[in-house]
Tab-separated table of C-alpha atoms and ligand atoms in Angstrom:
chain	number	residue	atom	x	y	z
S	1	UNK	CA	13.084	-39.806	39.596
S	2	UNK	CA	15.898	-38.215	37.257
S	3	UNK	CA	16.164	-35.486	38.784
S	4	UNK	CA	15.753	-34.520	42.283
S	5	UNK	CA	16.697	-32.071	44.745
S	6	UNK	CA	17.023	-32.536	48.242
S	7	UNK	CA	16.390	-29.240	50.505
S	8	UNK	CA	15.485	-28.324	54.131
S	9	UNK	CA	12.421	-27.317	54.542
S	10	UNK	CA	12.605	-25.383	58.159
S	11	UNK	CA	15.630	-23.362	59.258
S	12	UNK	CA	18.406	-25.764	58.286
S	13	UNK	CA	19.936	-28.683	60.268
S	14	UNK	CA	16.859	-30.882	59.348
S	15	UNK	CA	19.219	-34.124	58.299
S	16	UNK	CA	19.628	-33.308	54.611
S	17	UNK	CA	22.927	-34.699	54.468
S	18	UNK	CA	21.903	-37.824	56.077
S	19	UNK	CA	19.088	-37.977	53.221
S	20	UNK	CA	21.325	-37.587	50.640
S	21	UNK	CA	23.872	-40.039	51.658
S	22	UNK	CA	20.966	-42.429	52.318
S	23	UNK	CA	19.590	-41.840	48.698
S	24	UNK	CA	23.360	-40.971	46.600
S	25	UNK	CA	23.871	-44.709	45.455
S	26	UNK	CA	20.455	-44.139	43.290
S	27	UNK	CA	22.317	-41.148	41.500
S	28	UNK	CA	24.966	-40.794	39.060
S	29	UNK	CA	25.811	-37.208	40.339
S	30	UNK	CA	25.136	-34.894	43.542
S	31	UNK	CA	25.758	-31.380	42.903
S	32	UNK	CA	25.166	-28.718	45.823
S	33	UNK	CA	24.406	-25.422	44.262
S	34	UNK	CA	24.251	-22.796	47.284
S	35	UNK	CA	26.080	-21.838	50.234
S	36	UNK	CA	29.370	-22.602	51.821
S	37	UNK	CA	31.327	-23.958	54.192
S	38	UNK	CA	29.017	-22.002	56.841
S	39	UNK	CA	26.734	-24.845	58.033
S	40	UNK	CA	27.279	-28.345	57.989
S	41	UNK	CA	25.903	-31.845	57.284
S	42	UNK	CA	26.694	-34.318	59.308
S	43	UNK	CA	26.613	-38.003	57.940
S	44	UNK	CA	27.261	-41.045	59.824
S	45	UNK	CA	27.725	-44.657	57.521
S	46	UNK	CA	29.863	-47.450	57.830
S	47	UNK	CA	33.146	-45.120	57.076
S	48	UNK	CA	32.551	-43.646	60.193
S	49	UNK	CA	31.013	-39.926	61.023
S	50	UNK	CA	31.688	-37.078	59.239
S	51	UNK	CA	31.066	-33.432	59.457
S	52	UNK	CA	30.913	-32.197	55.843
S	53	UNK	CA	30.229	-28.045	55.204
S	54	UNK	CA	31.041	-27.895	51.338
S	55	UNK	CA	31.754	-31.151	50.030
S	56	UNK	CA	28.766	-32.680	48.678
S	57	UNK	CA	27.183	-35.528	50.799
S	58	UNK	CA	27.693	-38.581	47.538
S	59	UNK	CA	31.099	-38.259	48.190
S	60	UNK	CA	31.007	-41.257	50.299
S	61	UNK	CA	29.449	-43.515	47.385
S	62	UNK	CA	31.955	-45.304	45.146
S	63	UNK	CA	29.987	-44.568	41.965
S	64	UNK	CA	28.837	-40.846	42.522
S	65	UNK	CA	30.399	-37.479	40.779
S	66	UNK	CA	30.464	-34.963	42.805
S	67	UNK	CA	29.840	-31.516	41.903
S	68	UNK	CA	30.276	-27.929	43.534
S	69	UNK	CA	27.856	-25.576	41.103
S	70	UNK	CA	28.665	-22.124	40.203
S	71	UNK	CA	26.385	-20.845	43.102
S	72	UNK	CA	28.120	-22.191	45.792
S	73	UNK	CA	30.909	-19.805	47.726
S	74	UNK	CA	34.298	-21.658	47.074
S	75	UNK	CA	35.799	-21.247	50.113
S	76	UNK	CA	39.618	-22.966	48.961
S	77	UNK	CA	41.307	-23.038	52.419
S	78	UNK	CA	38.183	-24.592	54.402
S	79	UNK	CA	37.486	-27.274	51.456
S	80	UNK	CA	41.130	-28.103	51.208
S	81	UNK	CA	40.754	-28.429	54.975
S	82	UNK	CA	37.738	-30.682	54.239
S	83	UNK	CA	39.127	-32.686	51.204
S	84	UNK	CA	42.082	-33.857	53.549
S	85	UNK	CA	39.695	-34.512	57.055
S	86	UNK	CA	37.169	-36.755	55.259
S	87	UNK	CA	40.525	-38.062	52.777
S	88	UNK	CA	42.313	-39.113	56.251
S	89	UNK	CA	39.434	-41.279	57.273
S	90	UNK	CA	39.432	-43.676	54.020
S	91	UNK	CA	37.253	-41.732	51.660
S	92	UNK	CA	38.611	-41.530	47.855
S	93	UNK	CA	38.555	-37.531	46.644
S	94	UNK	CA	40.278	-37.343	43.592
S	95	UNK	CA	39.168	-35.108	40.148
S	96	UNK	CA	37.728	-38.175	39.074
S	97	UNK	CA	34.425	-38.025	42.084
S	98	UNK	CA	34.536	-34.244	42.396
S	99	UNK	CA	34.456	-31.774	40.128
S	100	UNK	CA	34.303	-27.686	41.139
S	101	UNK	CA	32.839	-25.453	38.383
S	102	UNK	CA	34.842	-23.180	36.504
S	103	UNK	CA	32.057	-20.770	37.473
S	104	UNK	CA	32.164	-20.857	40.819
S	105	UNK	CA	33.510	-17.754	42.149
S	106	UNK	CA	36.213	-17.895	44.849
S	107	UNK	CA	35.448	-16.644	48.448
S	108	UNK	CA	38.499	-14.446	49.251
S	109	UNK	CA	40.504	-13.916	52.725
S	110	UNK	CA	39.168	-10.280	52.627
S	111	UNK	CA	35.773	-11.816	52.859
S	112	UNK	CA	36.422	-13.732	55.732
S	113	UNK	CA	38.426	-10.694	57.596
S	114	UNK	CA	34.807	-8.218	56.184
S	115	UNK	CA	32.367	-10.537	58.039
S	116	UNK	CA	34.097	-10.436	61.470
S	117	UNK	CA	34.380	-6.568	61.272
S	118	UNK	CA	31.061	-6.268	59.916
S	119	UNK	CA	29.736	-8.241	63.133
S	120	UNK	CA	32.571	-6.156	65.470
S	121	UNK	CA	30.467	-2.756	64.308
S	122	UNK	CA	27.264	-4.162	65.220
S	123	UNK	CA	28.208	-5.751	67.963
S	124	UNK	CA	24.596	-6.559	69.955
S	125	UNK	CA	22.586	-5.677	67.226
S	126	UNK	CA	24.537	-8.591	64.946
S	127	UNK	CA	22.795	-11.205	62.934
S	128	UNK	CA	24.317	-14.301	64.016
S	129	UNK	CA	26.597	-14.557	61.266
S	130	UNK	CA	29.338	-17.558	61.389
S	131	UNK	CA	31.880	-15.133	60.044
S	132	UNK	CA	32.920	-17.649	57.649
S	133	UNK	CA	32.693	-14.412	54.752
S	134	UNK	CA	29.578	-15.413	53.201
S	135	UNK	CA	27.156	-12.389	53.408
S	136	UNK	CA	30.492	-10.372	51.696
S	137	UNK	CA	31.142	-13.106	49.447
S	138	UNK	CA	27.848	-12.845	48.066
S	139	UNK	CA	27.531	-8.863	47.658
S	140	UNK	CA	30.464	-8.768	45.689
S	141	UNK	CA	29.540	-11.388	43.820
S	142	UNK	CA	26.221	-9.305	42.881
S	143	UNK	CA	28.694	-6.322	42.697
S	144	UNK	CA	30.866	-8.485	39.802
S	145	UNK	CA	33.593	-7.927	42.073
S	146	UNK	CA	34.615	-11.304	42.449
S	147	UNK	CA	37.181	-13.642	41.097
S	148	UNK	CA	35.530	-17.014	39.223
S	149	UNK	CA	37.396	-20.230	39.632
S	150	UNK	CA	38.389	-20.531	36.162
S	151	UNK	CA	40.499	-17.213	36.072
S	152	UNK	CA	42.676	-19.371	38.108
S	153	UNK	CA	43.979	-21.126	34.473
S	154	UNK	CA	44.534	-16.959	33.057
S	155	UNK	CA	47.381	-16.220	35.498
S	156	UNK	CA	48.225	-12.852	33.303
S	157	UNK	CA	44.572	-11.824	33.430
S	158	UNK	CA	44.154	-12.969	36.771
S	159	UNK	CA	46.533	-10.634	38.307
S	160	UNK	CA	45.307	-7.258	36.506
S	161	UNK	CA	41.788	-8.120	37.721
S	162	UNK	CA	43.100	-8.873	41.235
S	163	UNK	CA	45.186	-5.378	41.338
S	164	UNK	CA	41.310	-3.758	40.423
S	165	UNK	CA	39.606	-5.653	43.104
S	166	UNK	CA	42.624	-5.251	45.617
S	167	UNK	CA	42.674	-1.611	44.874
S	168	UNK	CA	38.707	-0.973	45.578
S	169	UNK	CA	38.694	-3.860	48.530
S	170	UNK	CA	41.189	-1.804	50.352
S	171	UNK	CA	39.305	1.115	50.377
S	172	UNK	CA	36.595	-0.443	52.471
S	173	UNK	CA	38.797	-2.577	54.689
S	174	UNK	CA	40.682	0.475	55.713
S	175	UNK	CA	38.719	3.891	55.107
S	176	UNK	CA	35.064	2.385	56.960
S	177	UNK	CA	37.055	-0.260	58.928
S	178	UNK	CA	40.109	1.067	59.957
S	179	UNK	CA	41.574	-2.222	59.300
S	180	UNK	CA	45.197	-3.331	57.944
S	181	UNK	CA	45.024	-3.218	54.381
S	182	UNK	CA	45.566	-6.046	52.439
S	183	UNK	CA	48.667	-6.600	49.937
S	184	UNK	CA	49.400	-8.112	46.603
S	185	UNK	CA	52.075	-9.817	47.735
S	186	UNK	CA	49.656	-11.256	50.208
S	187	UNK	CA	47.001	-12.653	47.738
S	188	UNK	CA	49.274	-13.670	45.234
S	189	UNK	CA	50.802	-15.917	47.997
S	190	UNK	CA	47.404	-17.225	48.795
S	191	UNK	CA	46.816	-17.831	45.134
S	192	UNK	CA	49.838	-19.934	45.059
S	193	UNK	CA	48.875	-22.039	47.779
S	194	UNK	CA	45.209	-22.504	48.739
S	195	UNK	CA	43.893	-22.374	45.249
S	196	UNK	CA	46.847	-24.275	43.517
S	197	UNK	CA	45.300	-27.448	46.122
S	198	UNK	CA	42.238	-26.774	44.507
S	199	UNK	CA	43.046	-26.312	40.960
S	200	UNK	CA	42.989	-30.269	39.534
S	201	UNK	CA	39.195	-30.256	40.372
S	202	UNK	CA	38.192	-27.153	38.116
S	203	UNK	CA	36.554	-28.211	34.810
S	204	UNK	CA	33.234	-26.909	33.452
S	205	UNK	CA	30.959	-28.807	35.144
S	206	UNK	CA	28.194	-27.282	33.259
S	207	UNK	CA	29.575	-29.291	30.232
S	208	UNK	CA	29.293	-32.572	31.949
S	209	UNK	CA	26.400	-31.883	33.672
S	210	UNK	CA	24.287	-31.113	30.641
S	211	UNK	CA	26.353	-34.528	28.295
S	212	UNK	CA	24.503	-36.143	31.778
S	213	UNK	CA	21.392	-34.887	31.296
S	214	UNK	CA	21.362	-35.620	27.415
S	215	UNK	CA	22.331	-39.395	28.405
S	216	UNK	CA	19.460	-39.518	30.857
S	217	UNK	CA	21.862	-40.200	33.756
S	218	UNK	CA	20.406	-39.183	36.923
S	219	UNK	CA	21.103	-36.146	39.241
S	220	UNK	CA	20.373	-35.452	42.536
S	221	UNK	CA	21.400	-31.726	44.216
S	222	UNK	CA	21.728	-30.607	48.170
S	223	UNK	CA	20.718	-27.797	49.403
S	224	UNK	CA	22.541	-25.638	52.601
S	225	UNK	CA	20.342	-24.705	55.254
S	226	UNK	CA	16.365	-24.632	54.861
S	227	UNK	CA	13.488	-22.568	53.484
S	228	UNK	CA	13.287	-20.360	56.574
S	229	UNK	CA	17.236	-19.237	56.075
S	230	UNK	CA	16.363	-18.281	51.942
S	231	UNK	CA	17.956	-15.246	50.906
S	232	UNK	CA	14.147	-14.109	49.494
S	233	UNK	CA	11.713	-16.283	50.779
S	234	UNK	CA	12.726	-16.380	54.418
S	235	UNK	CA	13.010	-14.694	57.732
S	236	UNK	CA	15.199	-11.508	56.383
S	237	UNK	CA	17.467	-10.373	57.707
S	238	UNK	CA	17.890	-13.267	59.193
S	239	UNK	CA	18.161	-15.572	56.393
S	240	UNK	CA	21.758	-17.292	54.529
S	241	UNK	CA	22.730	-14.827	51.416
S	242	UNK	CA	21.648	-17.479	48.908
S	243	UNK	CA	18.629	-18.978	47.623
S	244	UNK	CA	18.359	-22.191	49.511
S	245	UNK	CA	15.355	-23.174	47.532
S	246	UNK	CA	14.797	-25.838	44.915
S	247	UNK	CA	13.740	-23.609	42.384
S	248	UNK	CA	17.269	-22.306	42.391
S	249	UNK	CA	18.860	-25.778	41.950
S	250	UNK	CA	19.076	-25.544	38.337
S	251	UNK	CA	20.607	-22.114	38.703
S	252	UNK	CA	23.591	-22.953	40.921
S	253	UNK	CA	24.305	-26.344	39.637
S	254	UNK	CA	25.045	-25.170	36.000
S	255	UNK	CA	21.698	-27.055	34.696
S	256	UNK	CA	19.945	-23.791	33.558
S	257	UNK	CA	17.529	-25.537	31.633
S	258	UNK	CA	16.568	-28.561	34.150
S	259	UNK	CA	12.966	-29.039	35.466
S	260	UNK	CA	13.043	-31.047	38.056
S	261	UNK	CA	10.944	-33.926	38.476
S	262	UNK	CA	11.094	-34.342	42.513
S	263	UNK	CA	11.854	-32.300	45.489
S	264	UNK	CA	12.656	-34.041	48.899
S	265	UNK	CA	11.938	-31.800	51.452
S	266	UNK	CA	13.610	-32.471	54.811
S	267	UNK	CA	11.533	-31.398	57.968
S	268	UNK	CA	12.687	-32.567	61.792
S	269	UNK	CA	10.366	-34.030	63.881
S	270	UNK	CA	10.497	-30.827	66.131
S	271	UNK	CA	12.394	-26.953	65.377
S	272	UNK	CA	15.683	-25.417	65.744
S	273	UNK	CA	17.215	-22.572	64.871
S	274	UNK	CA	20.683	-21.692	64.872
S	275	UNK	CA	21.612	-17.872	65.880
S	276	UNK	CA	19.463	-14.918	66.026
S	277	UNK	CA	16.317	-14.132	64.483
S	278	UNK	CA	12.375	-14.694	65.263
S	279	UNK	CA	11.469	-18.619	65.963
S	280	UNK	CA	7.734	-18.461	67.149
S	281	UNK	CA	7.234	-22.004	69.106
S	282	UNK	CA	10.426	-21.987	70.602
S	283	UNK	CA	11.097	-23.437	74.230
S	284	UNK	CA	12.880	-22.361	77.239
S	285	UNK	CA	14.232	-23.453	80.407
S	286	UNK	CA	14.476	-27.130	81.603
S	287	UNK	CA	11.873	-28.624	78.594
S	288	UNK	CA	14.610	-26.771	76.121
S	289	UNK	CA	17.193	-28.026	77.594
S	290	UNK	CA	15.977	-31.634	77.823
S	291	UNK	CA	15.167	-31.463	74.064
S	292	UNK	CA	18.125	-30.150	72.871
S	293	UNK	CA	20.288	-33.061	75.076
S	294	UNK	CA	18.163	-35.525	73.876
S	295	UNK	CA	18.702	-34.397	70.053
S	296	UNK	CA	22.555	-33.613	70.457
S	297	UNK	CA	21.493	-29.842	69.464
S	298	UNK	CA	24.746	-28.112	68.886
S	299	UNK	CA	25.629	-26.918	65.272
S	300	UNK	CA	28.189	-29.002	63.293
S	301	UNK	CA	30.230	-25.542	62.179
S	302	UNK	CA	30.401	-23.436	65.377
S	303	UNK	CA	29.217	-25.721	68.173
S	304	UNK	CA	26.682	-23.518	69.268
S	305	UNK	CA	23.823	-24.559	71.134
S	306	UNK	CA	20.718	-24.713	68.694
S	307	UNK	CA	17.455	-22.987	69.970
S	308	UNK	CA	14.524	-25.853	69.939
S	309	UNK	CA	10.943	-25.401	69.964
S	310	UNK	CA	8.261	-27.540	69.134
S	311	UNK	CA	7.412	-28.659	65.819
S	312	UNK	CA	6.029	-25.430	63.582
S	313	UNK	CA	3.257	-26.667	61.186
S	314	UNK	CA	2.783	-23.068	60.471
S	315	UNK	CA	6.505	-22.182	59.123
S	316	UNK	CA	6.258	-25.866	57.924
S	317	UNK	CA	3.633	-25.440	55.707
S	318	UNK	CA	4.854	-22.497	54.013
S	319	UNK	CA	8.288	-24.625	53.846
S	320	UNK	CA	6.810	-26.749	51.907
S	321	UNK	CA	5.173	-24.419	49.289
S	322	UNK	CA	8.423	-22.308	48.760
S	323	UNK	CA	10.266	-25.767	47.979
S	324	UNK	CA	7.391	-26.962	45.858
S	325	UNK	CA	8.352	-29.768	47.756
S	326	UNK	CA	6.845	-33.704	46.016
S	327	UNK	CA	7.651	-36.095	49.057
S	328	UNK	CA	9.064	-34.850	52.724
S	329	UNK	CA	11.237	-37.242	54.943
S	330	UNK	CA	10.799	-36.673	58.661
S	331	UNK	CA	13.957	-36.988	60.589
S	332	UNK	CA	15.004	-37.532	64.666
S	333	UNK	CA	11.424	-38.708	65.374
S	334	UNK	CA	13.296	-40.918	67.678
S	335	UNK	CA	14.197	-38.300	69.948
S	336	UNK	CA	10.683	-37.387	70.713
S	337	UNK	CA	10.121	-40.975	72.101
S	338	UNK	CA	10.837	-39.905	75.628
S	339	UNK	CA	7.809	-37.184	75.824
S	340	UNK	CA	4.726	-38.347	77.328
S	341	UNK	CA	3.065	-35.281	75.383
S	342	UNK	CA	4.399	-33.579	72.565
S	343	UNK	CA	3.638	-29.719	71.681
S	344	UNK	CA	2.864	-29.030	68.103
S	345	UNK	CA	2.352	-25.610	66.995
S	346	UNK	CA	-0.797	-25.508	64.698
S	347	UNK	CA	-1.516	-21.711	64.323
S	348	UNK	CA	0.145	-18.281	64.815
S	349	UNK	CA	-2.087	-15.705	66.859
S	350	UNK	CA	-1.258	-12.572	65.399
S	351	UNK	CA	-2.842	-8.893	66.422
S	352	UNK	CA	-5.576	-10.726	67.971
S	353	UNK	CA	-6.284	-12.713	64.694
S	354	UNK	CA	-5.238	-17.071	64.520
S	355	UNK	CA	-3.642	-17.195	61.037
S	356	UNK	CA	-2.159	-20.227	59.431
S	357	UNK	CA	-0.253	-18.715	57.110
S	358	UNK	CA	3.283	-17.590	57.789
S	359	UNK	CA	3.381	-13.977	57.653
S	360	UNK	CA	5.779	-11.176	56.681
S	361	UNK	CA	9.045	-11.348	58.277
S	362	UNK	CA	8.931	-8.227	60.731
S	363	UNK	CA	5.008	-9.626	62.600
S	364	UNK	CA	7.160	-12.676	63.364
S	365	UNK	CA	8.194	-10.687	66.655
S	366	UNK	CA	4.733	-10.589	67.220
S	367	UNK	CA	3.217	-13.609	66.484
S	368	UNK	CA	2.452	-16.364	69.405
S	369	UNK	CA	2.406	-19.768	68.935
S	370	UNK	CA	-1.215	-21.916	69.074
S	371	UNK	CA	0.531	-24.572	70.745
S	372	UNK	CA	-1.481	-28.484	71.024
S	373	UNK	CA	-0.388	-31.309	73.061
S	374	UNK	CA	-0.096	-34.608	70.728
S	375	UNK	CA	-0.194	-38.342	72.614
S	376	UNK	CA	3.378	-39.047	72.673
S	377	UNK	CA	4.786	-43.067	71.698
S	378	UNK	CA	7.303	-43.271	75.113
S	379	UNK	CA	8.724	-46.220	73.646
S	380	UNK	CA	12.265	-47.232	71.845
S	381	UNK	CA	11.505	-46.634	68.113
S	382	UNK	CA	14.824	-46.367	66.888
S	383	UNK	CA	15.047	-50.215	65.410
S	384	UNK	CA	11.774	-49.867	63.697
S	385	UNK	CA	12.330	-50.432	59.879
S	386	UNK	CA	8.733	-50.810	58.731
S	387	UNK	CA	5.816	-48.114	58.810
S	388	UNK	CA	3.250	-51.103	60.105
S	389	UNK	CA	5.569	-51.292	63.070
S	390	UNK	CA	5.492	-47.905	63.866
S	391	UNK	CA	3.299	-47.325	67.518
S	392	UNK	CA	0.177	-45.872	66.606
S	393	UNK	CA	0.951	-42.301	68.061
S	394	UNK	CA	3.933	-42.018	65.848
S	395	UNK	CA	1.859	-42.701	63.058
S	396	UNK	CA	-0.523	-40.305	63.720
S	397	UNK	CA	1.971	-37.569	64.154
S	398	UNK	CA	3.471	-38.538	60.841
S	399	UNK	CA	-0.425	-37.945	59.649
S	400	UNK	CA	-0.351	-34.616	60.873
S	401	UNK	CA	2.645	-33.371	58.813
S	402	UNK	CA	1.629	-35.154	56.322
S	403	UNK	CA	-2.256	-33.304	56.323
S	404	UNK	CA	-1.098	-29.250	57.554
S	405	UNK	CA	1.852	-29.555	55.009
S	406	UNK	CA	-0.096	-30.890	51.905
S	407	UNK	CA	2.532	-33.381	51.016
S	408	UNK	CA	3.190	-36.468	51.416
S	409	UNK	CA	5.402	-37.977	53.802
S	410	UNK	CA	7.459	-40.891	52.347
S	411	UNK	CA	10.771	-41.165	54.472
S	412	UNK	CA	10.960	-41.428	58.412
S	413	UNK	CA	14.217	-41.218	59.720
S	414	UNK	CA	14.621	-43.194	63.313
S	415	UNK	CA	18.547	-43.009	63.599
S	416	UNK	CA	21.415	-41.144	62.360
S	417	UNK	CA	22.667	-44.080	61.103
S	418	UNK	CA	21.975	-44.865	57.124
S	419	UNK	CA	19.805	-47.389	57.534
S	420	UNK	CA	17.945	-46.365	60.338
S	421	UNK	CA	14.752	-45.386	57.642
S	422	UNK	CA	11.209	-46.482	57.298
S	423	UNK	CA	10.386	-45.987	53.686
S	424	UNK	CA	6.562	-45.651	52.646
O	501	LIG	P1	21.784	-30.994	57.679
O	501	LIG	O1	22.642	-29.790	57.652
O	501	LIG	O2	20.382	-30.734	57.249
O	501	LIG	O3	22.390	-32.152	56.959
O	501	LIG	O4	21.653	-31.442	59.210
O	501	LIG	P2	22.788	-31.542	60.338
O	501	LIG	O5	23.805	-32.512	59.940
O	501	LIG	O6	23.246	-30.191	60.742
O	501	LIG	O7	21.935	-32.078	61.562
O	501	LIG	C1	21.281	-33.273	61.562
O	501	LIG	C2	21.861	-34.131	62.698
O	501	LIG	O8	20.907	-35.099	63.049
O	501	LIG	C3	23.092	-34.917	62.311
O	501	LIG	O9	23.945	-35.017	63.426
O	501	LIG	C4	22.558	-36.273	61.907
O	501	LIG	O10	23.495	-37.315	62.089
O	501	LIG	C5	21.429	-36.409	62.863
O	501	LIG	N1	20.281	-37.172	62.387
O	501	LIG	C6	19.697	-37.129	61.167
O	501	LIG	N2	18.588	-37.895	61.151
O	501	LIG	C7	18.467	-38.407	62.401
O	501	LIG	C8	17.493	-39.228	63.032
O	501	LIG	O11	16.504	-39.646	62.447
O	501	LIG	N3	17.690	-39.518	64.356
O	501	LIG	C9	18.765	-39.065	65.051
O	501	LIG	N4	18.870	-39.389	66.322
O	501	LIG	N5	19.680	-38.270	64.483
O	501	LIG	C10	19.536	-37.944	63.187
């Protein structure tokens, strides 16, 4: 495949990152498209482990561009952050592997400061937010009231659209906050130093992304989070503020014009769900708890304790559709191995009625999980490399992604580590 995007097809936190660092040597380039730095992939290879949140996951590959589309929220102090973490462990970041687009509009300090008030004034009623700035980040960017990386070159033009901003920002941040307003002084400082770090990546990645397209090179883009967390498709309110989707690769990449020809989808072998919001088959008390030990269930941005639940062929199957989703790899079936039993969710009952269709965001509160018990393998699993060697129960729980879900399942992740993959 030219072309291919890999995306999470649950609520995020499926092992995309792992996928794509498993997969990145078969690319030329790896461009993520959505999102920031509020989530994270975690990779572990042989340069050790790494928690990346906006870097895309080819960085690690000697051969691989890497490219942060115009859809993505440029955070410059976490990347710069990120750049020098993942830099200080032996990985080469220079303008020559990653490239930010010229497009890509800049997520300010005010954005950061308007998600932490925003969550203050709701205070129980809040949506879980990470208050890294990216639900105001992406308003304003729908508003056309943000700054794009490439004004960072028009320093004269920069400034007069920075007073207009400042000006209108302020109003909000003190008349319906009651906060400290914010000066020039203070973002021309921050202009000077976070985004003068950044500056030697910017180029026009849409440029080099289409002269790669025309030379047949090959592409691969990552996706943040999962189908569930998609600004339109999801579980709104309690979704990301981007389209996490495939369909919106070629979008926030700079590709416009791009069809692609495959679409990984990324599902783990059972649910989780970071923050607030409805999660049907979810588990309590001392079954959650040994789940979410077992899986090392705490996110890679905040720390939090993920919610588990059993796996949701319901919400998976509609995961699937939204991503339009050619292939799936199922990660961490290795942590089921110590269940004698395993609980699958098959259906939704809903007012009465069993439904296998995932229904409109607000009957989530209502729906209850049609929960089945599945044989479990109870044995080690994690050195299997072959499908053949696979015991027969994993197999068959494979089989039964593989037939609610429509699609076939072609990766099977036993291990964090990079190789730890049975490929079909
Ligand atoms: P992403 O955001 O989708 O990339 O996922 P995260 O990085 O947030 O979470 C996935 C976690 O599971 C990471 O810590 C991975 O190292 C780990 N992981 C991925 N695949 C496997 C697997 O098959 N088995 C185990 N045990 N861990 C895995």
């Amino acid at each position: 495949m030219k072309t291919c995007a890999i995306v999470g097809i649950n609520w995020g936190d499926e092992g995309k990152g792992r996928m794509v660092d498993l997969i990145a040597n078969d690319y030329d380039i790896v461009v993520r498209y959505q999102g920031g730095g509020n989530a994270g992939h975690t990779v572990s290879n042989d340069m050790g482990e790494f928690a990346l949140h906006l870097l895309p996951s080819g960085i690690f590959r000697k051969e691989v561009v890497n490219i942060l589309g115009n859809g993505v929220a440029l955070d410059p102090d976490n990347l710069w952050t990120e750049i020098e973490d993942v830099r200080s462990k032996g990985v080469k970041i220079t303008p020559d592997n990653l490239k930010i687009s010229d497009r890509a509009s800049l997520l300010m300090p005010w954005h950061r400061d308007l998600d932490a008030l925003e969550e203050q004034r709701l205070a129980d009623r809040k949506y879980g937010s990470t208050k890294q700035g990216i639900a105001p980040f992406y308003s304003d960017k729908y508003q056309k009231k943000t700054v794009m990386a490439g004004e960072l070159f028009h320093p004269e033009k920069l400034r007069e659209h920075l007073k207009g901003l400042l000006e209108w920002k302020n109003l909000i941040l003190t008349g319906v906050y009651g906060a400290p307003a914010c000066s020039e002084e203070q973002i021309e400082e921050w202009i000077k130093t976070s985004c003068e770090n950044i500056k030697p990546f910017i180029c026009d990645t849409g440029a080099i992304l289409k002269k790669a397209q025309d030379e047949g090179k090959r592409i691969l883009f990552e996706a943040q989070l999962g189908s569930l967390r998609d600004l339109d498709y999801g579980i709104y309110p309690y979704t990301t503020s981007s389209n996490t989707t495939a369909a919106f690769a070629p979008i926030g990449s700079g590709l416009p014009s791009l069809k692609l020809e495959g679409v990984i989808g990324v599902v783990k072998a059972y649910s989780t769900c970071v923050g607030e919001g409805p999660f049907v088959s979810e588990m309590f008390g001392d079954e959650a708890s040994r789940l979410r030990e077992e899986g090392a269930e705490y996110g890679a941005r905040t720390g939090r304790p993920r919610r588990v639940g059993a796996l949701d062929l319901v919400a998976t199957k509609y995961g699937v559709e939204v991503q339009a989703a050619t292939a799936l790899a199922v990660t961490k079936m290795d942590i089921l191995s110590y269940m004698d039993r395993i609980p699958v969710c098959t259906h939704y009952r809903l007012n009465g009625e069993i439904i296998d269709r995932f229904p409109f965001p607000m009957d989530l509160d209502d729906a209850e999980p049609v929960i089945e018990y599945v044989d479990g393998w109870k044995c080690d699993i994690s050195g299997v490399r072959r499908w053949e060697d696979l015991p027969l129960a994993a197999r068959s729980y494979i089989e039964l992604i593989e037939k609610a879900a429509e699609c076939p399942v072609r990766y099977v992740s036993v291990g964090a580590e990079r190789d730890s993959i049975i490929i079909r």
